[in-house]
PDB file of C-alpha atoms in Angstrom:
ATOM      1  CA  UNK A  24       0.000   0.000   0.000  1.00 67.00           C
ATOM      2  CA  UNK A  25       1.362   3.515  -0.506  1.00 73.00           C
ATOM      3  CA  UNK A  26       2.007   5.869   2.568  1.00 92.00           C
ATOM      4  CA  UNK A  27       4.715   7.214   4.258  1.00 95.00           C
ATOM      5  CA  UNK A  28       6.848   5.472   6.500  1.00 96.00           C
ATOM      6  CA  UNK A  29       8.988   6.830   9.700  1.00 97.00           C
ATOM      7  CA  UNK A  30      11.273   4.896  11.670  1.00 96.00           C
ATOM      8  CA  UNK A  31      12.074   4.380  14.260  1.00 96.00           C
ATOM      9  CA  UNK A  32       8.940   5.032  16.351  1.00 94.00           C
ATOM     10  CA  UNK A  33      10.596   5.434  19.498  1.00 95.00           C
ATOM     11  CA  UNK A  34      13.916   6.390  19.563  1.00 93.00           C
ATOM     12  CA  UNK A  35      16.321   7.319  23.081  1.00 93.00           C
ATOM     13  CA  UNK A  36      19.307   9.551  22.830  1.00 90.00           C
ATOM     14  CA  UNK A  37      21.429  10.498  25.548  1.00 90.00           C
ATOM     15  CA  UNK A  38      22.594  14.185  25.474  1.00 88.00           C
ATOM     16  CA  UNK A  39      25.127  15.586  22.846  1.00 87.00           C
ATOM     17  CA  UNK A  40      24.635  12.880  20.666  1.00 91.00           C
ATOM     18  CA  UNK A  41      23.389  13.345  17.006  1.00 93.00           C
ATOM     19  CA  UNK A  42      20.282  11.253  16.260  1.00 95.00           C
ATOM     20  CA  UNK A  43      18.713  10.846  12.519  1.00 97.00           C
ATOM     21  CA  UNK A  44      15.087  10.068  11.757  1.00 97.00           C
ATOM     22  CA  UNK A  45      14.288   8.369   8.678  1.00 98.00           C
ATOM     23  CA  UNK A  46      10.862   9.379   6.222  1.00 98.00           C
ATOM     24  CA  UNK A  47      10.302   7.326   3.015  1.00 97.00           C
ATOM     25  CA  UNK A  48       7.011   7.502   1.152  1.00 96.00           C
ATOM     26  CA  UNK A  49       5.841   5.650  -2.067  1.00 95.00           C
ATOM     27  CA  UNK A  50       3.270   8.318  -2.895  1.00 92.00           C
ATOM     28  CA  UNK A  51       5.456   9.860  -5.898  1.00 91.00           C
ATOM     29  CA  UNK A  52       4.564  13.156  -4.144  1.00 90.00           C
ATOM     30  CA  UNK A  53       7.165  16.016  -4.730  1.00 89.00           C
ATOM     31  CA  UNK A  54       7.275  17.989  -1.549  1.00 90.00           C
ATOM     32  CA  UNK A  55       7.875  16.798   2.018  1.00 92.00           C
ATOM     33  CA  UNK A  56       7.596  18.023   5.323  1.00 93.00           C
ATOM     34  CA  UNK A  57       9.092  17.615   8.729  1.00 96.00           C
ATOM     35  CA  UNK A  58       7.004  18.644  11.520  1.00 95.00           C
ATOM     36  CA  UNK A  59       7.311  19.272  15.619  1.00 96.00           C
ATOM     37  CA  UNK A  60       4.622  18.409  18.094  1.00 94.00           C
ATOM     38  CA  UNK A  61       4.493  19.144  21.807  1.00 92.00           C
ATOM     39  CA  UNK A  62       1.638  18.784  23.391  1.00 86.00           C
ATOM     40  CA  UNK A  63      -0.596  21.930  23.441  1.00 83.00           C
ATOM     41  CA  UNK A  64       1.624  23.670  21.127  1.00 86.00           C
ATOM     42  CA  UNK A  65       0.495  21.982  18.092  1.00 89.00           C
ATOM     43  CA  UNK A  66       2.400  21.484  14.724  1.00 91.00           C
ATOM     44  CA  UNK A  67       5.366  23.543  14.234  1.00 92.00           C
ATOM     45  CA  UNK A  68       7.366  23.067  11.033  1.00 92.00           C
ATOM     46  CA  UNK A  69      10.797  22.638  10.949  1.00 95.00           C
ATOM     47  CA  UNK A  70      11.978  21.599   6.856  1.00 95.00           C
ATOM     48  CA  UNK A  71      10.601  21.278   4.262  1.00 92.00           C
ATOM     49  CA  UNK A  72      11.376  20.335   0.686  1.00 92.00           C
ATOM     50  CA  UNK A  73       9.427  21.239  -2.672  1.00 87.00           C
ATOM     51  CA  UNK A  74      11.913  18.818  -4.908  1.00 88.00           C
ATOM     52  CA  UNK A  75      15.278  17.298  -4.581  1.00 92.00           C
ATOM     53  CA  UNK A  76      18.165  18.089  -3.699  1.00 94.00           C
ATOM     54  CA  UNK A  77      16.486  21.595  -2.228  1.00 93.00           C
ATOM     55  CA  UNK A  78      14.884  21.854   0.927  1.00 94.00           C
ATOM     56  CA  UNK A  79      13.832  25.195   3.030  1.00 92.00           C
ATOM     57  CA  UNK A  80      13.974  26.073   6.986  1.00 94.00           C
ATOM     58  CA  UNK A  81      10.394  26.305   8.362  1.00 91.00           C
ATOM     59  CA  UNK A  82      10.098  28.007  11.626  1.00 90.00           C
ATOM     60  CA  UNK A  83      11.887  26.197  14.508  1.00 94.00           C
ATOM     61  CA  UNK A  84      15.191  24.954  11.737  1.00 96.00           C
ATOM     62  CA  UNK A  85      17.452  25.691  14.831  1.00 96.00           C
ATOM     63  CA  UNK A  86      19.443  22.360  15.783  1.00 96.00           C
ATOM     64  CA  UNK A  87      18.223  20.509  12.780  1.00 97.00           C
ATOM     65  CA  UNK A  88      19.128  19.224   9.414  1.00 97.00           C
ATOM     66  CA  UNK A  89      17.881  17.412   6.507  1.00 98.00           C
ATOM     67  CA  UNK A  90      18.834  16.279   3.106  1.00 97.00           C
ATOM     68  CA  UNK A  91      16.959  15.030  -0.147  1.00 97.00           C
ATOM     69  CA  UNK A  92      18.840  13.360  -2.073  1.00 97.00           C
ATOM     70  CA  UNK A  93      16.230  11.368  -3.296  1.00 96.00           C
ATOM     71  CA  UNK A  94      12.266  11.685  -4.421  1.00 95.00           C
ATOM     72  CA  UNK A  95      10.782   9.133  -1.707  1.00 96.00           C
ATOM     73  CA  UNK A  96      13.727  10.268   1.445  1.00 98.00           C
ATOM     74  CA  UNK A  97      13.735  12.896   3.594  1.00 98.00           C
ATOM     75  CA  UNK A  98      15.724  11.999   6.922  1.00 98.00           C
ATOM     76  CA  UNK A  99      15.599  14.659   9.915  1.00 98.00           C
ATOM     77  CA  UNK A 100      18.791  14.872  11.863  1.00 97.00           C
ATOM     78  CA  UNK A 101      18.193  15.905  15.424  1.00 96.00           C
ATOM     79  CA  UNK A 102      21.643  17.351  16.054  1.00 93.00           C
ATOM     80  CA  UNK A 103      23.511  18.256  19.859  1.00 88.00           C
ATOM     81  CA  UNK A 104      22.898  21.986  19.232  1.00 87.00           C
ATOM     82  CA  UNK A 105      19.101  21.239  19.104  1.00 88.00           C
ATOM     83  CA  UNK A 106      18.189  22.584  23.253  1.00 88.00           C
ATOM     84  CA  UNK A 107      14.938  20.656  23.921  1.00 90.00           C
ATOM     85  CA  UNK A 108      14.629  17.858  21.381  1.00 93.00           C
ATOM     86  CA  UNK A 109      12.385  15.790  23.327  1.00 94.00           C
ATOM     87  CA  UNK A 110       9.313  15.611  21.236  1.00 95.00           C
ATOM     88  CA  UNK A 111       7.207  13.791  18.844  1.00 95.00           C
ATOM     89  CA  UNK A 112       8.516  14.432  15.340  1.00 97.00           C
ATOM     90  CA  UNK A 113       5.585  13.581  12.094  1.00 95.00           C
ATOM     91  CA  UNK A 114       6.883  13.545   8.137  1.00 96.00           C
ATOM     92  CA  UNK A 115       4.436  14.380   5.401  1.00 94.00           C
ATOM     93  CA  UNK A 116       4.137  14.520   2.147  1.00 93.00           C
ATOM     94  CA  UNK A 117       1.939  16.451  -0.261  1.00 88.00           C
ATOM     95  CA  UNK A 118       1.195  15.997  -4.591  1.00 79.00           C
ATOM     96  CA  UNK A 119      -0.139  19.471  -4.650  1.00 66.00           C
ATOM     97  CA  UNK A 120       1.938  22.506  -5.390  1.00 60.00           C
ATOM     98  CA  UNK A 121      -0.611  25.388  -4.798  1.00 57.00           C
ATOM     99  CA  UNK A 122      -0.944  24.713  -1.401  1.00 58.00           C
ATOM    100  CA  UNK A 123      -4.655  23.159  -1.755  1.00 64.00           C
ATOM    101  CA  UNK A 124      -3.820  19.934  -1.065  1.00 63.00           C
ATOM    102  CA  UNK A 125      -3.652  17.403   1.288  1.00 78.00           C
ATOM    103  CA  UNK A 126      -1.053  16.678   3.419  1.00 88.00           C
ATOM    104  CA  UNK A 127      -0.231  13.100   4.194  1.00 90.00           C
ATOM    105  CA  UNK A 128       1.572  12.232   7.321  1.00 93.00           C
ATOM    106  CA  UNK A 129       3.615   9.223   8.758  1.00 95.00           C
ATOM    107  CA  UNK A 130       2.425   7.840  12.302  1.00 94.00           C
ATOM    108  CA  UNK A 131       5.462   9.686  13.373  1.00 94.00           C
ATOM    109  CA  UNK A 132       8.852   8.910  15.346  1.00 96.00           C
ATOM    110  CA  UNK A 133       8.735   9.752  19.413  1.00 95.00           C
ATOM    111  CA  UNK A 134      12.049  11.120  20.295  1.00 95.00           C
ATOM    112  CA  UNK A 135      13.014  11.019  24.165  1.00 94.00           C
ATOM    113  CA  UNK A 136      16.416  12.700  25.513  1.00 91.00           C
ATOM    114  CA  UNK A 137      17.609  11.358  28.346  1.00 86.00           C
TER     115      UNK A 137
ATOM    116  CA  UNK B  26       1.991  35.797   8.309  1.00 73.00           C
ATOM    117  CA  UNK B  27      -1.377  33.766   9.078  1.00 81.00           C
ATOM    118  CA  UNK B  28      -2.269  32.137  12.878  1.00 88.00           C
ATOM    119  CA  UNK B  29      -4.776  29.846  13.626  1.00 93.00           C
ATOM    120  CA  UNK B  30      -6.713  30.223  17.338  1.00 95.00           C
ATOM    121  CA  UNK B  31      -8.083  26.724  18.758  1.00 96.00           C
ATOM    122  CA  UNK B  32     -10.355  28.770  21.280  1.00 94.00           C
ATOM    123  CA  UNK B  33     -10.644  24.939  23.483  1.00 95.00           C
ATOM    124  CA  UNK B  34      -7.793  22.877  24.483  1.00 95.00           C
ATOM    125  CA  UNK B  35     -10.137  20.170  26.187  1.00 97.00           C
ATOM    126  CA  UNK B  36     -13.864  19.443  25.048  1.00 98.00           C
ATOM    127  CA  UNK B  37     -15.610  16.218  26.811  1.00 97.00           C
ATOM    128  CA  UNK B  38     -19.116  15.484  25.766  1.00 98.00           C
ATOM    129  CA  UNK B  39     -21.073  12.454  25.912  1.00 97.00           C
ATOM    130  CA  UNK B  40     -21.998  10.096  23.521  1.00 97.00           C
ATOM    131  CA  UNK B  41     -24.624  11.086  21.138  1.00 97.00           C
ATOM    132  CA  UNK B  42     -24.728  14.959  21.931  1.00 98.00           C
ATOM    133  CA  UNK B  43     -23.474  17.524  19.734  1.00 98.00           C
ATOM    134  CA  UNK B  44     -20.203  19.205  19.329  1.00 98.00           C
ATOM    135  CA  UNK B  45     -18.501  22.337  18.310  1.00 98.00           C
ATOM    136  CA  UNK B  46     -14.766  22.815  17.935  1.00 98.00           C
ATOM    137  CA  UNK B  47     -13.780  26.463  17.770  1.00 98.00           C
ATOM    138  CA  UNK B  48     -10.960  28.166  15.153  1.00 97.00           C
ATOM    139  CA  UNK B  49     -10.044  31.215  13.866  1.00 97.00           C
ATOM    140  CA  UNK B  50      -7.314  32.160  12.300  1.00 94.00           C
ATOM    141  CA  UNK B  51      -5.893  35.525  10.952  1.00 89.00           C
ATOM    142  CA  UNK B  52      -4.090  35.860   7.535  1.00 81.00           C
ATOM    143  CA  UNK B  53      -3.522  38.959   4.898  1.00 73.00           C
ATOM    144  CA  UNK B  54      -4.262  36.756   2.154  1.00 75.00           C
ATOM    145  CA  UNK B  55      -6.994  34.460   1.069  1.00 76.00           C
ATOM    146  CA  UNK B  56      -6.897  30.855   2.596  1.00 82.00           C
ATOM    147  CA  UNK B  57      -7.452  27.716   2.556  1.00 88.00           C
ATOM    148  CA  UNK B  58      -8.690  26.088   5.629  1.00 91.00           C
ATOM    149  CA  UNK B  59      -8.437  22.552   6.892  1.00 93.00           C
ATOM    150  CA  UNK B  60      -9.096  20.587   9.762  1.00 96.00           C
ATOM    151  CA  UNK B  61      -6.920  17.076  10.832  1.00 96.00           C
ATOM    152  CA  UNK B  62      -7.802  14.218  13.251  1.00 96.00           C
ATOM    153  CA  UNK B  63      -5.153  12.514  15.295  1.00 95.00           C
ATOM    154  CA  UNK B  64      -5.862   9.377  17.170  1.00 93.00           C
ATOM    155  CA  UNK B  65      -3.389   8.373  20.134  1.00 86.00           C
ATOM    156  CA  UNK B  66       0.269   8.227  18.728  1.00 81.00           C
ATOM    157  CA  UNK B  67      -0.636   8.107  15.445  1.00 87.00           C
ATOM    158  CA  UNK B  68       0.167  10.510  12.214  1.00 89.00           C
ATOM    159  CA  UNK B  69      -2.278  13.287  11.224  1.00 92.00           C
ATOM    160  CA  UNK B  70      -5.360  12.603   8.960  1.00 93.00           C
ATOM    161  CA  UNK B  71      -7.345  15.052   6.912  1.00 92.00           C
ATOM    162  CA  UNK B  72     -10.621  15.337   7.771  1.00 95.00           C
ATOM    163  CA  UNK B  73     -11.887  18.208   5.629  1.00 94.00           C
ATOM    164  CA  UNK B  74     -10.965  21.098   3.849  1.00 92.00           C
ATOM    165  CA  UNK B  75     -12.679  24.200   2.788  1.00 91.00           C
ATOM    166  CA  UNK B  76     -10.542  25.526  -0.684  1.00 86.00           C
ATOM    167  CA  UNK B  77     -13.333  27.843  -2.716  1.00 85.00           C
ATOM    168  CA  UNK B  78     -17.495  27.628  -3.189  1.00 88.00           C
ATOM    169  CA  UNK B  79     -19.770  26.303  -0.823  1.00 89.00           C
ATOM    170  CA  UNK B  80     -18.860  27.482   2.637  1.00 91.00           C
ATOM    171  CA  UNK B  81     -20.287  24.554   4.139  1.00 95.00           C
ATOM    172  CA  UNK B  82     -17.791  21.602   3.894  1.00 95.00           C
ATOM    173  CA  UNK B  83     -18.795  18.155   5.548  1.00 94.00           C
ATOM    174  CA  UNK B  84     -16.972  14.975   5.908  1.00 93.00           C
ATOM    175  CA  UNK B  85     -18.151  11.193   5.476  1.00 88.00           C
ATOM    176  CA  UNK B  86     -18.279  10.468   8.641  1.00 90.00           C
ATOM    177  CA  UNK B  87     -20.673  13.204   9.718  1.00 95.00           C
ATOM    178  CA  UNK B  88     -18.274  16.057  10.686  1.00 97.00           C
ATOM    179  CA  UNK B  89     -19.212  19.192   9.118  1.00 97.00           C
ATOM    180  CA  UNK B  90     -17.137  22.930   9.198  1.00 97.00           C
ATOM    181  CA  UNK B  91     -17.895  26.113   7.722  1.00 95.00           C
ATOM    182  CA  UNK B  92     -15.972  28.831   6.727  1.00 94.00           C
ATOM    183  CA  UNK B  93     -17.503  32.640   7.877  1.00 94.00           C
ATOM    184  CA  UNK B  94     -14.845  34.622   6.426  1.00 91.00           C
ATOM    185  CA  UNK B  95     -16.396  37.975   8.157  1.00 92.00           C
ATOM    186  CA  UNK B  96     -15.673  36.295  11.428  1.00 93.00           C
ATOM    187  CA  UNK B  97     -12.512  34.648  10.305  1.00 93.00           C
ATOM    188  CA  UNK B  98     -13.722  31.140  11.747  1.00 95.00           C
ATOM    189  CA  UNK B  99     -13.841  27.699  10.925  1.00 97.00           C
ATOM    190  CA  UNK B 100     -16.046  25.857  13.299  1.00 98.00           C
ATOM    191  CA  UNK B 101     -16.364  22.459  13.279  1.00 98.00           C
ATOM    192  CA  UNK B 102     -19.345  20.714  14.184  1.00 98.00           C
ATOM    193  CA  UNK B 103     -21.051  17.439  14.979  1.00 98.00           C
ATOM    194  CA  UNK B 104     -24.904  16.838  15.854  1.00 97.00           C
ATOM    195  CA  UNK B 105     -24.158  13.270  17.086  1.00 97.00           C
ATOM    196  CA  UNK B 106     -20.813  12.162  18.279  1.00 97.00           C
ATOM    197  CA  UNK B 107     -19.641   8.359  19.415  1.00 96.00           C
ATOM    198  CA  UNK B 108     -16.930   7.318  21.101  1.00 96.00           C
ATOM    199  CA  UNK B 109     -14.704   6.722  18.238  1.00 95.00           C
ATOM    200  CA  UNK B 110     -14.523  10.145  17.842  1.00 96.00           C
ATOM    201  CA  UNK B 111     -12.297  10.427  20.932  1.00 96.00           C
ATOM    202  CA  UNK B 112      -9.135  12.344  19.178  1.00 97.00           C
ATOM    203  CA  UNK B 113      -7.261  15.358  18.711  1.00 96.00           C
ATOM    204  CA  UNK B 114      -8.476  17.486  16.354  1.00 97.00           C
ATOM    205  CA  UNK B 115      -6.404  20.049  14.255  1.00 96.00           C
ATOM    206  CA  UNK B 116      -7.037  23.494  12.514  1.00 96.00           C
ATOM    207  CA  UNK B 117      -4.988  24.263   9.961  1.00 93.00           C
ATOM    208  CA  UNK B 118      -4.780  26.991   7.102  1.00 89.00           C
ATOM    209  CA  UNK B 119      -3.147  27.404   3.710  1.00 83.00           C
ATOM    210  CA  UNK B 120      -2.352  31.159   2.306  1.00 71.00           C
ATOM    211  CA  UNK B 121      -3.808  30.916  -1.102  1.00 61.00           C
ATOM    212  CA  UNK B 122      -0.392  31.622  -2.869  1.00 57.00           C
ATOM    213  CA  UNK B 123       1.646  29.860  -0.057  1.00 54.00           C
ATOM    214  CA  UNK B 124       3.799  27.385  -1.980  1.00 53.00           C
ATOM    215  CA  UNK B 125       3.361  23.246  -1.305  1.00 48.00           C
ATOM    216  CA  UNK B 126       1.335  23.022   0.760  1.00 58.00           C
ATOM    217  CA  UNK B 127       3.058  25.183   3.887  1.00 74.00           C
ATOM    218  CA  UNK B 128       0.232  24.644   6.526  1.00 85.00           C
ATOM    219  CA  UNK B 129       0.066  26.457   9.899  1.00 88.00           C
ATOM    220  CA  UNK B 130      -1.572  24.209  12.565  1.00 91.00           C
ATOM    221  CA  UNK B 131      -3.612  25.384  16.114  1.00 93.00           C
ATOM    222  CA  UNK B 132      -2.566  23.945  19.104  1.00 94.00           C
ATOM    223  CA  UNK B 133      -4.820  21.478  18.801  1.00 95.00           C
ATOM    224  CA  UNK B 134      -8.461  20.420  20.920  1.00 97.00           C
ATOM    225  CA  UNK B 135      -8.722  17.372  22.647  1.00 96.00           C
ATOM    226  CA  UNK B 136     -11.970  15.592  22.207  1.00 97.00           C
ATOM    227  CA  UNK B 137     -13.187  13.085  24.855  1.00 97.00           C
ATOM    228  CA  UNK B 138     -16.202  11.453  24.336  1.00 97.00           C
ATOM    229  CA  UNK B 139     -17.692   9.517  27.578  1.00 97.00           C
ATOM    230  CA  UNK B 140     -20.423   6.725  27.420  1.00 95.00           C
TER     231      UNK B 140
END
């Protein structure tokens, strides 16, 4: 079936250490999307990419990095300069270019600094 | 710059009574407006979206939102819920123009429906 996978789901890190998360989808969509969520703060995007090898800083880029080297890949590293990186971290995708369309999301990766 | 306003963190009703989950947002532009469901530690799903025409926008399984662009809002409603409808639910909203799809979200209202 087509979709968007992120793994790991749960993932521990111990301070100062560099941890990536991986996104793949199947969907042949063009743009992707990492997003934050803490609870009661909503979503909060952090990259985002409209094709490859080009990708954008959303809002909270700070302590993160990504790369697209690939249509169906777009792995978040959560890097030691990142301050509170404890957090539940969602990847979507989206086929639509005007902004109209529908996002589709991964069941997300649950990141937990220790 | 566009914000979205999720006027309830927490709504608990009981089964079978009606809902309302409060947004409004603020944008220079024209928007698009959307609203997501998120079951427990799962991904986002789209529930509806409100793009151009009728400003009454309903989903298939009975949720319906409409957009009042004089009161920059995008309620959405329910006349019956059930306890499957337990979730958080999402705002979102699109700047016409905005490119791929650049969403800003609320902060999101918990649903609880008891028995």
């Amino acid at each position: 079936d087509g979709g968007i996978t992120q793994s790991p789901k749960y993932l521990f890190r111990k301070e100062g250490q560099n941890v990536t998360l991986s996104c793949e989808q199947n969907l042949n969509h063009d743009a992707m999307y990492w997003y934050r969520q803490d609870p009661g703060q909503g979503l909060r995007l952090i990259y985002y990419s409209q094709i490859v090898n080009d990708f954008q800083k959303g809002d909270i880029a700070e302590g993160y990095s990504v790369s697209r080297e690939k249509k169906e890949s777009f792995p978040l590293t959560v890097t030691s300069a990142q301050k509170n990186p404890t957090a539940f971290y969602l990847c979507a995708s989206s086929i639509d270019r005007a902004g109209t369309g529908e996002l589709f999301f991964g069941e997300g990766s649950r990141l937990t600094v220790l | 710059a566009q914000s979205v306003t999720q006027l309830d963190s927490q709504v608990p009703v009981f089964e079978e009574a009606p809902v309302e989950l409060r947004c409004n947002y603020s944008s220079s532009v024209s928007v698009y407006l959307f609203w997501y469901v998120q079951y427990p530690n799962q991904g986002l799903q789209l529930l509806l979206k409100y793009l151009s025409g009728s400003t009454l926008v309903k989903s298939i399984n009975g949720f319906e939102a409409e957009f009042n662009k004089s009161q920059t809002s995008f309620h959405l409603r329910k006349p019956s819920v059930h306890i499957s409808d337990t979730a958080e639910y999402f705002c979102a909203v699109s700047g016409s123009g905005t490119s791929y799809g650049k969403l800003t979200f609320g902060q999101g209202t918990i649903l609880t429906v008891h028995p």
